mmCIF file of C-alpha atoms in Angstrom:
data_model
loop_
_atom_site.group_PDB
_atom_site.id
_atom_site.type_symbol
_atom_site.label_atom_id
_atom_site.label_comp_id
_atom_site.label_asym_id
_atom_site.label_seq_id
_atom_site.Cartn_x
_atom_site.Cartn_y
_atom_site.Cartn_z
ATOM 1 C CA UNK I 13 5.497 26.977 -1.981
ATOM 2 C CA UNK I 14 1.874 26.363 -2.938
ATOM 3 C CA UNK I 15 2.638 26.294 -6.867
ATOM 4 C CA UNK I 16 5.622 23.644 -5.992
ATOM 5 C CA UNK I 17 3.086 21.611 -4.120
ATOM 6 C CA UNK I 18 0.429 21.945 -6.648
ATOM 7 C CA UNK I 19 2.829 20.662 -9.233
ATOM 8 C CA UNK I 20 2.327 17.141 -7.946
ATOM 9 C CA UNK I 21 -1.416 17.511 -8.938
ATOM 10 C CA UNK I 22 -0.304 17.452 -12.499
ATOM 11 C CA UNK I 23 -0.551 13.910 -13.731
ATOM 12 C CA UNK I 24 2.266 13.728 -16.082
ATOM 13 C CA UNK I 25 4.851 14.975 -13.503
ATOM 14 C CA UNK I 26 3.515 12.093 -11.014
ATOM 15 C CA UNK I 27 3.580 9.801 -13.599
ATOM 16 C CA UNK I 28 7.130 10.442 -14.761
ATOM 17 C CA UNK I 29 8.012 10.414 -11.034
ATOM 18 C CA UNK I 30 6.901 6.752 -11.155
ATOM 19 C CA UNK I 31 8.302 5.809 -14.433
ATOM 20 C CA UNK I 32 11.850 7.302 -13.759
ATOM 21 C CA UNK I 33 12.148 5.836 -10.142
ATOM 22 C CA UNK I 34 12.552 2.516 -9.009
ATOM 23 C CA UNK I 35 11.154 3.143 -5.331
ATOM 24 C CA UNK I 36 8.046 4.792 -6.988
ATOM 25 C CA UNK I 37 7.471 2.067 -9.459
ATOM 26 C CA UNK I 38 7.462 -0.433 -6.611
ATOM 27 C CA UNK I 39 4.973 1.554 -4.672
ATOM 28 C CA UNK I 40 2.856 1.476 -8.046
ATOM 29 C CA UNK I 41 3.187 -2.163 -8.917
ATOM 30 C CA UNK I 42 3.945 -4.298 -6.051
ATOM 31 C CA UNK I 43 0.651 -4.323 -4.161
ATOM 32 C CA UNK I 44 -0.956 -5.260 -7.606
ATOM 33 C CA UNK I 45 1.477 -8.084 -8.093
ATOM 34 C CA UNK I 46 0.612 -9.213 -4.391
ATOM 35 C CA UNK I 47 -2.973 -9.344 -5.094
ATOM 36 C CA UNK I 48 -2.735 -11.472 -8.171
ATOM 37 C CA UNK I 49 0.078 -13.825 -6.909
ATOM 38 C CA UNK I 50 -1.984 -16.596 -5.167
ATOM 39 C CA UNK I 51 -4.791 -16.497 -7.645
ATOM 40 C CA UNK I 52 -8.401 -16.804 -7.105
ATOM 41 C CA UNK I 53 -11.109 -19.388 -6.353
ATOM 42 C CA UNK I 54 -13.797 -19.333 -9.000
ATOM 43 C CA UNK I 55 -17.342 -20.056 -7.528
ATOM 44 C CA UNK I 56 -20.260 -20.511 -9.996
ATOM 45 C CA UNK I 57 -23.771 -22.250 -9.952
ATOM 46 C CA UNK I 58 -22.326 -24.928 -12.228
ATOM 47 C CA UNK I 59 -19.137 -26.397 -11.613
ATOM 48 C CA UNK I 60 -18.512 -26.857 -15.100
ATOM 49 C CA UNK I 61 -18.357 -23.156 -15.733
ATOM 50 C CA UNK I 62 -15.256 -22.773 -13.362
ATOM 51 C CA UNK I 63 -13.099 -24.813 -16.093
ATOM 52 C CA UNK I 64 -14.757 -22.655 -18.856
ATOM 53 C CA UNK I 65 -13.635 -19.576 -17.071
ATOM 54 C CA UNK I 66 -10.218 -20.850 -16.222
ATOM 55 C CA UNK I 67 -9.586 -21.981 -19.735
ATOM 56 C CA UNK I 68 -10.769 -18.662 -21.342
ATOM 57 C CA UNK I 69 -8.707 -16.322 -18.960
ATOM 58 C CA UNK I 70 -5.793 -18.268 -19.922
ATOM 59 C CA UNK I 71 -6.332 -18.180 -23.496
ATOM 60 C CA UNK I 72 -7.035 -14.808 -23.817
ATOM 61 C CA UNK I 73 -4.580 -13.384 -20.878
ATOM 62 C CA UNK I 74 -7.337 -11.630 -18.996
ATOM 63 C CA UNK I 75 -5.184 -12.192 -15.764
ATOM 64 C CA UNK I 76 -2.578 -10.386 -17.240
ATOM 65 C CA UNK I 77 -4.665 -7.710 -18.808
ATOM 66 C CA UNK I 78 -6.512 -6.961 -15.532
ATOM 67 C CA UNK I 79 -3.216 -6.931 -13.603
ATOM 68 C CA UNK I 80 -1.515 -4.395 -16.082
ATOM 69 C CA UNK I 81 -4.891 -2.133 -16.083
ATOM 70 C CA UNK I 82 -4.604 -2.031 -12.321
ATOM 71 C CA UNK I 83 -1.201 -0.988 -12.338
ATOM 72 C CA UNK I 84 -1.778 1.836 -14.952
ATOM 73 C CA UNK I 85 -4.606 3.013 -12.879
ATOM 74 C CA UNK I 86 -2.324 3.602 -9.954
ATOM 75 C CA UNK I 87 0.525 4.727 -12.168
ATOM 76 C CA UNK I 88 -1.549 7.553 -14.581
ATOM 77 C CA UNK I 89 -4.689 7.906 -12.126
ATOM 78 C CA UNK I 90 -6.992 5.781 -14.379
ATOM 79 C CA UNK I 91 -7.059 3.635 -17.236
ATOM 80 C CA UNK I 92 -9.235 1.632 -19.816
ATOM 81 C CA UNK I 93 -9.420 -2.104 -20.525
ATOM 82 C CA UNK I 94 -10.669 -2.401 -24.012
ATOM 83 C CA UNK I 95 -12.592 -5.646 -24.781
ATOM 84 C CA UNK I 96 -12.258 -7.117 -28.212
ATOM 85 C CA UNK I 97 -13.729 -10.311 -29.497
ATOM 86 C CA UNK I 98 -10.988 -12.573 -28.384
ATOM 87 C CA UNK I 99 -8.533 -10.242 -26.851
ATOM 88 C CA UNK I 100 -8.259 -7.660 -24.096
ATOM 89 C CA UNK I 101 -5.941 -4.592 -24.144
ATOM 90 C CA UNK I 102 -5.185 -1.879 -21.509
ATOM 91 C CA UNK I 103 -4.319 1.635 -22.005
ATOM 92 C CA UNK I 104 -3.263 4.472 -19.483
ATOM 93 C CA UNK I 105 -4.976 7.609 -18.869
ATOM 94 C CA UNK I 106 -2.091 9.570 -20.280
ATOM 95 C CA UNK I 107 -2.846 8.096 -23.842
ATOM 96 C CA UNK I 108 -6.795 8.446 -23.689
ATOM 97 C CA UNK I 109 -8.966 11.412 -24.512
ATOM 98 C CA UNK I 110 -12.605 11.079 -23.269
ATOM 99 C CA UNK I 111 -15.419 11.846 -26.087
ATOM 100 C CA UNK I 112 -16.933 15.169 -26.205
ATOM 101 C CA UNK I 113 -20.410 13.477 -25.725
ATOM 102 C CA UNK I 114 -21.084 12.263 -22.098
ATOM 103 C CA UNK I 115 -23.913 10.448 -20.390
ATOM 104 C CA UNK I 116 -25.560 13.535 -18.660
ATOM 105 C CA UNK I 117 -28.770 11.715 -17.362
ATOM 106 C CA UNK I 118 -28.415 11.692 -13.807
ATOM 107 C CA UNK I 119 -30.864 8.474 -13.475
ATOM 108 C CA UNK I 120 -28.569 6.623 -16.060
ATOM 109 C CA UNK I 121 -25.990 3.958 -14.477
ATOM 110 C CA UNK I 122 -23.474 5.300 -17.016
ATOM 111 C CA UNK I 123 -23.737 8.840 -15.659
ATOM 112 C CA UNK I 124 -20.509 10.512 -15.420
ATOM 113 C CA UNK I 125 -19.000 8.575 -18.122
ATOM 114 C CA UNK I 126 -18.087 9.664 -21.750
ATOM 115 C CA UNK I 127 -19.998 7.836 -24.631
ATOM 116 C CA UNK I 128 -16.624 6.555 -25.666
ATOM 117 C CA UNK I 129 -12.620 7.027 -25.679
ATOM 118 C CA UNK I 130 -10.321 8.304 -28.225
ATOM 119 C CA UNK I 131 -7.211 6.429 -27.776
ATOM 120 C CA UNK I 132 -3.759 7.330 -29.238
ATOM 121 C CA UNK I 133 -1.727 4.221 -30.529
ATOM 122 C CA UNK I 134 1.825 3.559 -29.491
ATOM 123 C CA UNK I 135 4.585 4.616 -31.670
ATOM 124 C CA UNK I 136 5.522 3.563 -34.455
ATOM 125 C CA UNK I 137 2.052 2.687 -35.249
ATOM 126 C CA UNK I 138 0.358 6.155 -34.548
ATOM 127 C CA UNK I 139 -2.823 7.633 -35.169
ATOM 128 C CA UNK I 140 -5.781 6.810 -32.714
ATOM 129 C CA UNK I 141 -8.732 4.354 -32.337
ATOM 130 C CA UNK I 142 -12.438 5.346 -30.983
ATOM 131 C CA UNK I 143 -13.659 2.638 -28.463
ATOM 132 C CA UNK I 144 -17.439 2.807 -27.376
ATOM 133 C CA UNK I 145 -17.981 2.714 -23.668
ATOM 134 C CA UNK I 146 -19.787 -0.584 -23.913
ATOM 135 C CA UNK I 147 -16.761 -2.249 -25.308
ATOM 136 C CA UNK I 148 -14.479 -0.905 -22.354
ATOM 137 C CA UNK I 149 -13.997 -1.246 -18.587
ATOM 138 C CA UNK I 150 -13.071 1.891 -16.802
ATOM 139 C CA UNK I 151 -10.394 1.304 -13.876
ATOM 140 C CA UNK I 152 -11.202 4.563 -11.915
ATOM 141 C CA UNK I 153 -13.796 6.537 -10.284
ATOM 142 C CA UNK I 154 -16.815 8.060 -12.251
ATOM 143 C CA UNK I 155 -17.594 9.904 -9.357
ATOM 144 C CA UNK I 156 -14.154 11.351 -8.773
ATOM 145 C CA UNK I 157 -14.665 15.259 -8.456
ATOM 146 C CA UNK I 158 -11.596 17.054 -6.969
ATOM 147 C CA UNK I 159 -11.244 20.669 -5.571
ATOM 148 C CA UNK I 160 -8.041 21.059 -7.757
ATOM 149 C CA UNK I 161 -8.929 19.817 -11.205
ATOM 150 C CA UNK I 162 -7.200 19.599 -14.328
ATOM 151 C CA UNK I 163 -7.016 17.624 -17.651
ATOM 152 C CA UNK I 164 -5.955 14.072 -17.258
ATOM 153 C CA UNK I 165 -7.532 13.442 -13.770
ATOM 154 C CA UNK I 166 -11.021 13.115 -14.711
ATOM 155 C CA UNK I 167 -11.581 9.718 -12.841
ATOM 156 C CA UNK I 168 -8.669 9.750 -10.401
ATOM 157 C CA UNK I 169 -5.046 10.951 -9.723
ATOM 158 C CA UNK I 170 -1.805 8.875 -9.864
ATOM 159 C CA UNK I 171 -1.025 7.494 -6.615
ATOM 160 C CA UNK I 172 2.291 9.525 -6.318
ATOM 161 C CA UNK I 173 0.516 12.880 -6.629
ATOM 162 C CA UNK I 174 0.279 13.316 -2.895
ATOM 163 C CA UNK I 175 3.623 12.153 -1.775
ATOM 164 C CA UNK I 176 5.311 14.227 -4.599
ATOM 165 C CA UNK I 177 3.172 17.221 -3.395
ATOM 166 C CA UNK I 178 4.190 16.530 0.349
ATOM 167 C CA UNK I 179 8.006 16.447 -0.548
ATOM 168 C CA UNK I 180 7.696 19.927 -2.761
ATOM 169 C CA UNK I 181 5.721 21.319 0.360
ATOM 170 C CA UNK I 182 8.248 20.310 2.894
ATOM 171 C CA UNK I 183 11.347 21.129 0.684
ATOM 172 C CA UNK I 184 12.545 17.596 0.871
ATOM 173 C CA UNK I 185 13.687 17.230 -2.800
ATOM 174 C CA UNK I 186 17.099 17.068 -4.679
ATOM 175 C CA UNK I 187 17.202 20.880 -4.894
ATOM 176 C CA UNK I 188 17.500 20.985 -1.060
ATOM 177 C CA UNK I 189 20.183 18.472 -0.931
ATOM 178 C CA UNK I 190 22.244 20.332 -3.467
ATOM 179 C CA UNK I 191 21.800 23.289 -1.537
ATOM 180 C CA UNK I 192 22.891 21.719 1.652
ATOM 181 C CA UNK I 193 26.116 20.384 0.019
ATOM 182 C CA UNK I 194 26.961 23.703 -1.571
ATOM 183 C CA UNK I 195 26.760 25.369 1.812
ATOM 184 C CA UNK I 196 29.023 22.779 3.398
ATOM 185 C CA UNK I 197 32.145 23.712 0.805
ATOM 186 C CA UNK I 198 33.303 27.408 0.678
ATOM 187 C CA UNK I 199 36.428 28.478 -1.210
ATOM 188 C CA UNK I 200 38.675 31.022 0.623
ATOM 189 C CA UNK I 201 40.452 33.554 -1.685
ATOM 190 C CA UNK I 202 43.467 35.457 -0.269
ATOM 191 C CA UNK I 203 45.609 38.290 -1.609
ATOM 192 C CA UNK I 204 48.118 40.850 -0.029
ATOM 193 C CA UNK I 205 46.623 44.057 0.550
ATOM 194 C CA UNK I 206 43.321 42.963 -0.628
ATOM 195 C CA UNK I 207 41.717 45.193 2.227
ATOM 196 C CA UNK I 208 43.349 48.123 0.799
ATOM 197 C CA UNK I 209 42.097 47.403 -2.757
ATOM 198 C CA UNK I 210 38.472 47.092 -1.454
ATOM 199 C CA UNK I 211 38.319 50.602 0.050
ATOM 200 C CA UNK I 212 38.016 51.994 -3.570
ATOM 201 C CA UNK I 213 35.315 51.415 -5.980
ATOM 202 C CA UNK I 214 37.919 50.705 -8.759
ATOM 203 C CA UNK I 215 39.649 48.155 -6.599
ATOM 204 C CA UNK I 216 36.577 46.314 -5.415
ATOM 205 C CA UNK I 217 35.715 46.008 -9.296
ATOM 206 C CA UNK I 218 38.756 44.402 -9.892
ATOM 207 C CA UNK I 219 38.541 42.088 -7.110
ATOM 208 C CA UNK I 220 35.061 41.119 -8.198
ATOM 209 C CA UNK I 221 36.232 40.520 -11.652
ATOM 210 C CA UNK I 222 39.269 38.228 -10.208
ATOM 211 C CA UNK I 223 36.994 36.241 -8.281
ATOM 212 C CA UNK I 224 34.445 35.808 -11.298
ATOM 213 C CA UNK I 225 37.326 34.752 -13.660
ATOM 214 C CA UNK I 226 38.714 32.006 -11.238
ATOM 215 C CA UNK I 227 35.412 30.713 -10.872
ATOM 216 C CA UNK I 228 34.716 30.459 -14.434
ATOM 217 C CA UNK I 229 37.881 28.874 -15.064
ATOM 218 C CA UNK I 230 37.484 26.364 -12.425
ATOM 219 C CA UNK I 231 34.172 25.191 -14.023
ATOM 220 C CA UNK I 232 35.673 24.950 -17.270
ATOM 221 C CA UNK I 233 39.202 23.692 -16.730
ATOM 222 C CA UNK I 234 39.102 22.518 -13.089
ATOM 223 C CA UNK I 235 42.527 24.476 -12.872
ATOM 224 C CA UNK I 236 43.235 28.032 -11.716
ATOM 225 C CA UNK I 237 46.293 30.163 -12.455
ATOM 226 C CA UNK I 238 47.091 32.473 -9.728
ATOM 227 C CA UNK I 239 49.785 34.948 -8.853
ATOM 228 C CA UNK I 240 52.445 34.444 -6.400
ATOM 229 C CA UNK I 241 50.673 36.887 -3.848
ATOM 230 C CA UNK I 242 47.321 35.059 -4.288
ATOM 231 C CA UNK I 243 46.216 32.037 -2.448
ATOM 232 C CA UNK I 244 43.211 29.756 -2.697
ATOM 233 C CA UNK I 245 41.923 27.244 -0.177
ATOM 234 C CA UNK I 246 38.932 25.201 0.375
ATOM 235 C CA UNK I 247 37.121 25.026 3.464
ATOM 236 C CA UNK I 248 34.850 22.024 3.923
ATOM 237 C CA UNK I 249 32.354 21.947 6.882
ATOM 238 C CA UNK I 250 31.046 18.532 8.717
ATOM 239 C CA UNK I 251 27.043 18.714 8.653
ATOM 240 C CA UNK I 252 25.091 16.720 10.892
ATOM 241 C CA UNK I 253 21.530 15.739 10.435
ATOM 242 C CA UNK I 254 21.444 15.020 6.828
ATOM 243 C CA UNK I 255 20.727 11.261 7.356
ATOM 244 C CA UNK I 256 17.887 12.272 9.192
ATOM 245 C CA UNK I 257 16.337 14.195 6.180
ATOM 246 C CA UNK I 258 16.491 11.243 4.114
ATOM 247 C CA UNK I 259 14.974 9.109 6.942
ATOM 248 C CA UNK I 260 11.994 11.849 7.094
ATOM 249 C CA UNK I 261 11.549 11.570 3.306
ATOM 250 C CA UNK I 262 10.988 7.888 3.358
ATOM 251 C CA UNK I 263 8.590 7.872 6.141
ATOM 252 C CA UNK I 264 6.769 10.880 4.405
ATOM 253 C CA UNK I 265 6.406 8.861 1.266
ATOM 254 C CA UNK I 266 5.135 5.706 3.030
ATOM 255 C CA UNK I 267 2.964 7.754 5.164
ATOM 256 C CA UNK I 268 1.201 9.393 2.010
ATOM 257 C CA UNK I 269 0.962 6.178 0.007
ATOM 258 C CA UNK I 270 0.209 3.742 2.812
ATOM 259 C CA UNK I 271 3.025 1.571 1.711
ATOM 260 C CA UNK I 272 4.814 -0.113 4.707
ATOM 261 C CA UNK I 273 8.173 1.492 5.364
ATOM 262 C CA UNK I 274 9.619 -1.890 6.369
ATOM 263 C CA UNK I 275 9.035 -3.251 2.840
ATOM 264 C CA UNK I 276 10.170 0.042 1.015
ATOM 265 C CA UNK I 277 13.235 0.681 3.051
ATOM 266 C CA UNK I 278 13.991 -2.648 4.579
ATOM 267 C CA UNK I 279 13.785 -1.629 8.035
ATOM 268 C CA UNK I 280 11.499 -2.635 11.011
ATOM 269 C CA UNK I 281 8.633 -0.649 11.433
ATOM 270 C CA UNK I 282 7.478 -1.365 14.977
ATOM 271 C CA UNK I 283 9.100 -1.028 18.204
ATOM 272 C CA UNK I 284 9.779 -4.854 18.589
ATOM 273 C CA UNK I 285 10.511 -7.814 16.395
ATOM 274 C CA UNK I 286 7.112 -9.115 17.063
ATOM 275 C CA UNK I 287 5.303 -6.105 15.708
ATOM 276 C CA UNK I 288 3.003 -7.056 13.008
ATOM 277 C CA UNK I 289 1.698 -3.477 12.190
ATOM 278 C CA UNK I 290 3.299 -3.409 8.657
ATOM 279 C CA UNK I 291 1.930 -6.877 7.846
ATOM 280 C CA UNK I 292 -1.740 -5.648 8.696
ATOM 281 C CA UNK I 293 -0.945 -2.414 6.622
ATOM 282 C CA UNK I 294 0.206 -4.392 3.810
ATOM 283 C CA UNK I 295 -2.761 -6.540 4.000
ATOM 284 C CA UNK I 296 -5.209 -3.933 3.943
ATOM 285 C CA UNK I 297 -3.355 -2.197 0.942
ATOM 286 C CA UNK I 298 -3.690 -5.329 -1.060
ATOM 287 C CA UNK I 299 -7.169 -6.355 0.013
ATOM 288 C CA UNK I 300 -8.451 -2.875 -0.984
ATOM 289 C CA UNK I 301 -6.942 -3.197 -4.615
ATOM 290 C CA UNK I 302 -8.109 -6.723 -4.650
ATOM 291 C CA UNK I 303 -11.935 -5.865 -3.800
ATOM 292 C CA UNK I 304 -12.066 -2.403 -5.346
ATOM 293 C CA UNK I 305 -10.371 -2.881 -8.814
ATOM 294 C CA UNK I 306 -9.416 -6.566 -9.532
ATOM 295 C CA UNK I 307 -12.600 -8.915 -8.505
ATOM 296 C CA UNK I 308 -15.143 -6.310 -10.125
ATOM 297 C CA UNK I 309 -13.519 -6.440 -13.494
ATOM 298 C CA UNK I 310 -13.030 -10.283 -13.399
ATOM 299 C CA UNK I 311 -16.884 -10.522 -12.845
ATOM 300 C CA UNK I 312 -17.516 -8.357 -15.570
ATOM 301 C CA UNK I 313 -15.320 -9.858 -18.134
ATOM 302 C CA UNK I 314 -16.901 -13.159 -17.043
ATOM 303 C CA UNK I 315 -20.335 -12.140 -17.620
ATOM 304 C CA UNK I 316 -19.548 -10.508 -20.942
ATOM 305 C CA UNK I 317 -17.505 -13.290 -22.811
ATOM 306 C CA UNK I 318 -19.381 -16.467 -21.065
ATOM 307 C CA UNK I 319 -22.679 -14.672 -19.685
ATOM 308 C CA UNK I 320 -22.050 -16.557 -16.283
ATOM 309 C CA UNK I 321 -22.158 -14.817 -12.947
ATOM 310 C CA UNK I 322 -19.236 -15.879 -10.864
ATOM 311 C CA UNK I 323 -17.614 -15.089 -7.487
ATOM 312 C CA UNK I 324 -13.700 -14.610 -7.323
ATOM 313 C CA UNK I 325 -12.341 -15.278 -3.912
ATOM 314 C CA UNK I 326 -8.606 -14.551 -3.394
ATOM 315 C CA UNK I 327 -6.544 -17.542 -2.208
ATOM 316 C CA UNK I 328 -4.704 -16.764 1.260
ATOM 317 C CA UNK I 329 -1.096 -15.863 1.030
ATOM 318 C CA UNK I 330 1.446 -17.793 3.438
ATOM 319 C CA UNK I 331 1.425 -14.615 5.594
ATOM 320 C CA UNK I 332 -2.378 -14.780 5.994
ATOM 321 C CA UNK I 333 -2.075 -18.616 6.931
ATOM 322 C CA UNK I 334 0.590 -18.044 9.557
ATOM 323 C CA UNK I 335 -1.561 -15.149 11.141
ATOM 324 C CA UNK I 336 -4.493 -17.148 11.566
ATOM 325 C CA UNK I 337 -2.547 -20.045 12.993
ATOM 326 C CA UNK I 338 -1.046 -17.465 15.713
ATOM 327 C CA UNK I 339 -4.573 -16.266 16.238
ATOM 328 C CA UNK I 340 -6.140 -19.878 16.804
ATOM 329 C CA UNK I 341 -3.043 -20.696 18.997
ATOM 330 C CA UNK I 342 -3.948 -17.734 21.103
ATOM 331 C CA UNK I 343 -7.667 -18.513 21.501
ATOM 332 C CA UNK I 344 -6.651 -22.219 22.474
ATOM 333 C CA UNK I 345 -4.258 -21.119 25.055
ATOM 334 C CA UNK I 346 -6.691 -18.501 26.654
ATOM 335 C CA UNK I 347 -9.422 -21.436 26.644
ATOM 336 C CA UNK I 348 -7.079 -23.789 28.374
ATOM 337 C CA UNK I 349 -6.237 -21.067 30.902
ATOM 338 C CA UNK I 350 -9.839 -20.639 31.880
ATOM 339 C CA UNK I 351 -10.701 -24.505 31.799
ATOM 340 C CA UNK I 352 -7.528 -24.823 33.968
ATOM 341 C CA UNK I 353 -9.144 -22.664 36.783
ATOM 342 C CA UNK I 354 -12.481 -24.241 36.521
ATOM 343 C CA UNK I 355 -13.828 -20.885 34.956
ATOM 344 C CA UNK I 356 -15.347 -22.933 32.065
ATOM 345 C CA UNK I 357 -16.717 -26.406 31.423
ATOM 346 C CA UNK I 358 -15.453 -28.675 28.661
ATOM 347 C CA UNK I 359 -18.349 -27.999 26.839
ATOM 348 C CA UNK I 360 -18.066 -24.143 26.900
ATOM 349 C CA UNK I 361 -14.408 -24.758 25.445
ATOM 350 C CA UNK I 362 -15.781 -26.754 22.643
ATOM 351 C CA UNK I 363 -18.184 -24.075 21.933
ATOM 352 C CA UNK I 364 -15.319 -21.527 21.774
ATOM 353 C CA UNK I 365 -13.400 -23.928 19.487
ATOM 354 C CA UNK I 366 -16.483 -23.958 17.278
ATOM 355 C CA UNK I 367 -17.184 -20.369 17.099
ATOM 356 C CA UNK I 368 -13.798 -19.358 16.206
ATOM 357 C CA UNK I 369 -13.280 -22.498 13.619
ATOM 358 C CA UNK I 370 -9.878 -23.132 15.359
ATOM 359 C CA UNK I 371 -10.593 -26.962 15.020
ATOM 360 C CA UNK I 372 -12.652 -29.170 13.272
ATOM 361 C CA UNK I 373 -15.563 -30.738 15.711
ATOM 362 C CA UNK I 374 -16.772 -33.939 14.235
ATOM 363 C CA UNK I 375 -19.313 -34.236 16.944
ATOM 364 C CA UNK I 376 -21.514 -31.953 18.747
ATOM 365 C CA UNK I 377 -21.175 -33.619 22.149
ATOM 366 C CA UNK I 378 -18.187 -33.924 24.226
ATOM 367 C CA UNK I 379 -15.884 -36.961 24.687
ATOM 368 C CA UNK I 380 -17.227 -39.755 26.676
ATOM 369 C CA UNK I 381 -16.373 -39.979 30.328
ATOM 370 C CA UNK I 382 -13.281 -41.411 31.418
ATOM 371 C CA UNK I 383 -10.599 -39.134 30.542
ATOM 372 C CA UNK I 384 -8.300 -37.626 33.107
ATOM 373 C CA UNK I 385 -10.273 -34.183 33.085
ATOM 374 C CA UNK I 386 -13.653 -35.864 33.168
ATOM 375 C CA UNK I 387 -12.283 -37.898 36.129
ATOM 376 C CA UNK I 388 -11.357 -34.861 37.947
ATOM 377 C CA UNK I 389 -14.589 -33.196 37.271
ATOM 378 C CA UNK I 390 -16.450 -36.256 38.570
ATOM 379 C CA UNK I 391 -14.123 -36.242 41.637
ATOM 380 C CA UNK I 392 -14.547 -32.937 42.385
ATOM 381 C CA UNK I 393 -18.014 -32.999 42.163
ATOM 382 C CA UNK I 394 -18.123 -36.025 44.500
ATOM 383 C CA UNK I 395 -16.029 -34.486 46.840
ATOM 384 C CA UNK I 396 -18.226 -31.385 47.029
ATOM 385 C CA UNK I 397 -21.173 -33.798 47.422
ATOM 386 C CA UNK I 398 -19.755 -35.709 50.364
ATOM 387 C CA UNK I 399 -18.828 -32.569 52.096
ATOM 388 C CA UNK I 400 -22.365 -31.249 51.874
ATOM 389 C CA UNK I 401 -23.794 -34.669 53.005
ATOM 390 C CA UNK I 402 -21.520 -34.437 55.886
ATOM 391 C CA UNK I 403 -22.709 -31.142 56.827
ATOM 392 C CA UNK I 404 -26.230 -32.130 56.866
ATOM 393 C CA UNK I 405 -25.704 -35.063 58.923
ATOM 394 C CA UNK I 406 -23.901 -33.141 61.473
ATOM 395 C CA UNK I 407 -26.591 -30.405 61.568
ATOM 396 C CA UNK I 408 -29.065 -33.263 61.969
ATOM 397 C CA UNK I 409 -27.057 -34.656 65.120
ATOM 398 C CA UNK I 410 -26.951 -31.157 66.716
ATOM 399 C CA UNK I 411 -30.557 -30.711 66.354
ATOM 400 C CA UNK I 412 -31.274 -34.070 67.991
ATOM 401 C CA UNK I 413 -29.100 -33.240 70.878
ATOM 402 C CA UNK I 414 -30.759 -29.867 71.539
ATOM 403 C CA UNK I 415 -33.836 -31.300 71.745
ATOM 404 C CA UNK I 416 -32.829 -34.066 74.119
#
């Protein structure tokens, strides 16, 4: 069982699982596509540089190059983006061999990286090309150091390694399904005086040869010739719980990859229709890819080709906008409830709105008096004042009567 689980650590096995499976490829590519879908706002010290960056990235197809390199990282464990004079090109780890010479000085920023890459070119071109480290960007972790190491995972493992190993460890593979199906169907062989034949070694051998011949004939011709005293029937058993195995496998894959089960299997992940746990899980996955892979690469490419330092801010998706609107609505409703029971003043309600940025406040002061709410506040204050004044007058009269 350990050997089967360790099979998932072989990068080529996990990469093939992603390349030959539609579900596997969705897990690999869809979060990256979502991270790049809404684009980025480019922020620089000089607004004119923003236009130059957009024009350069469009002409050199840098957006597409970074997206493909990120997909290859998730697919094959790590990847390299080669930076040419006026082009960029990405390659997956399966076609890359690090050079024999590495940066071994622990104080060097390039520590843990090879001095270059030997990249095998695609067929039918063939051959390989050597790329210096300074002309490349690594999409991977230079500090990656797994307990179980093998060639090909020097800077990370494919995203499908862990789910593949988990499925093998629990036996949730196609082999298990085939075994279950084979157990649910049985062939019954009947023959007159078969029990008498099995009492002798000769008769038992003849029966075994007969069964082997029938099985071989059915596999070849799907037809069986039997004698008049023989009978073959098929017994098929109904097995329950097989659907739970598929459901368990889907949940296991989602748990291992962080991919929301509602998106992978088109089912509701929470206990109610208002559950947003899958939305938050998806947003965390996309944000992690954006922050750790895409934005650092875009910054380095901008600095290399234009010598400009720039920040890239992801544009908000419609889902993010809707969630922020719902959040602002809840904040406003909460403030309204507290204001309605006179637990806070209008100034404190405005301070809450300003702190949460739920609305845009054009002035720091509250609106002029005269509104219904302000009149109610004033009337309430006057009523309290009159009550206190009446109590004071009554107390004075009582004191005078006592003295008299």
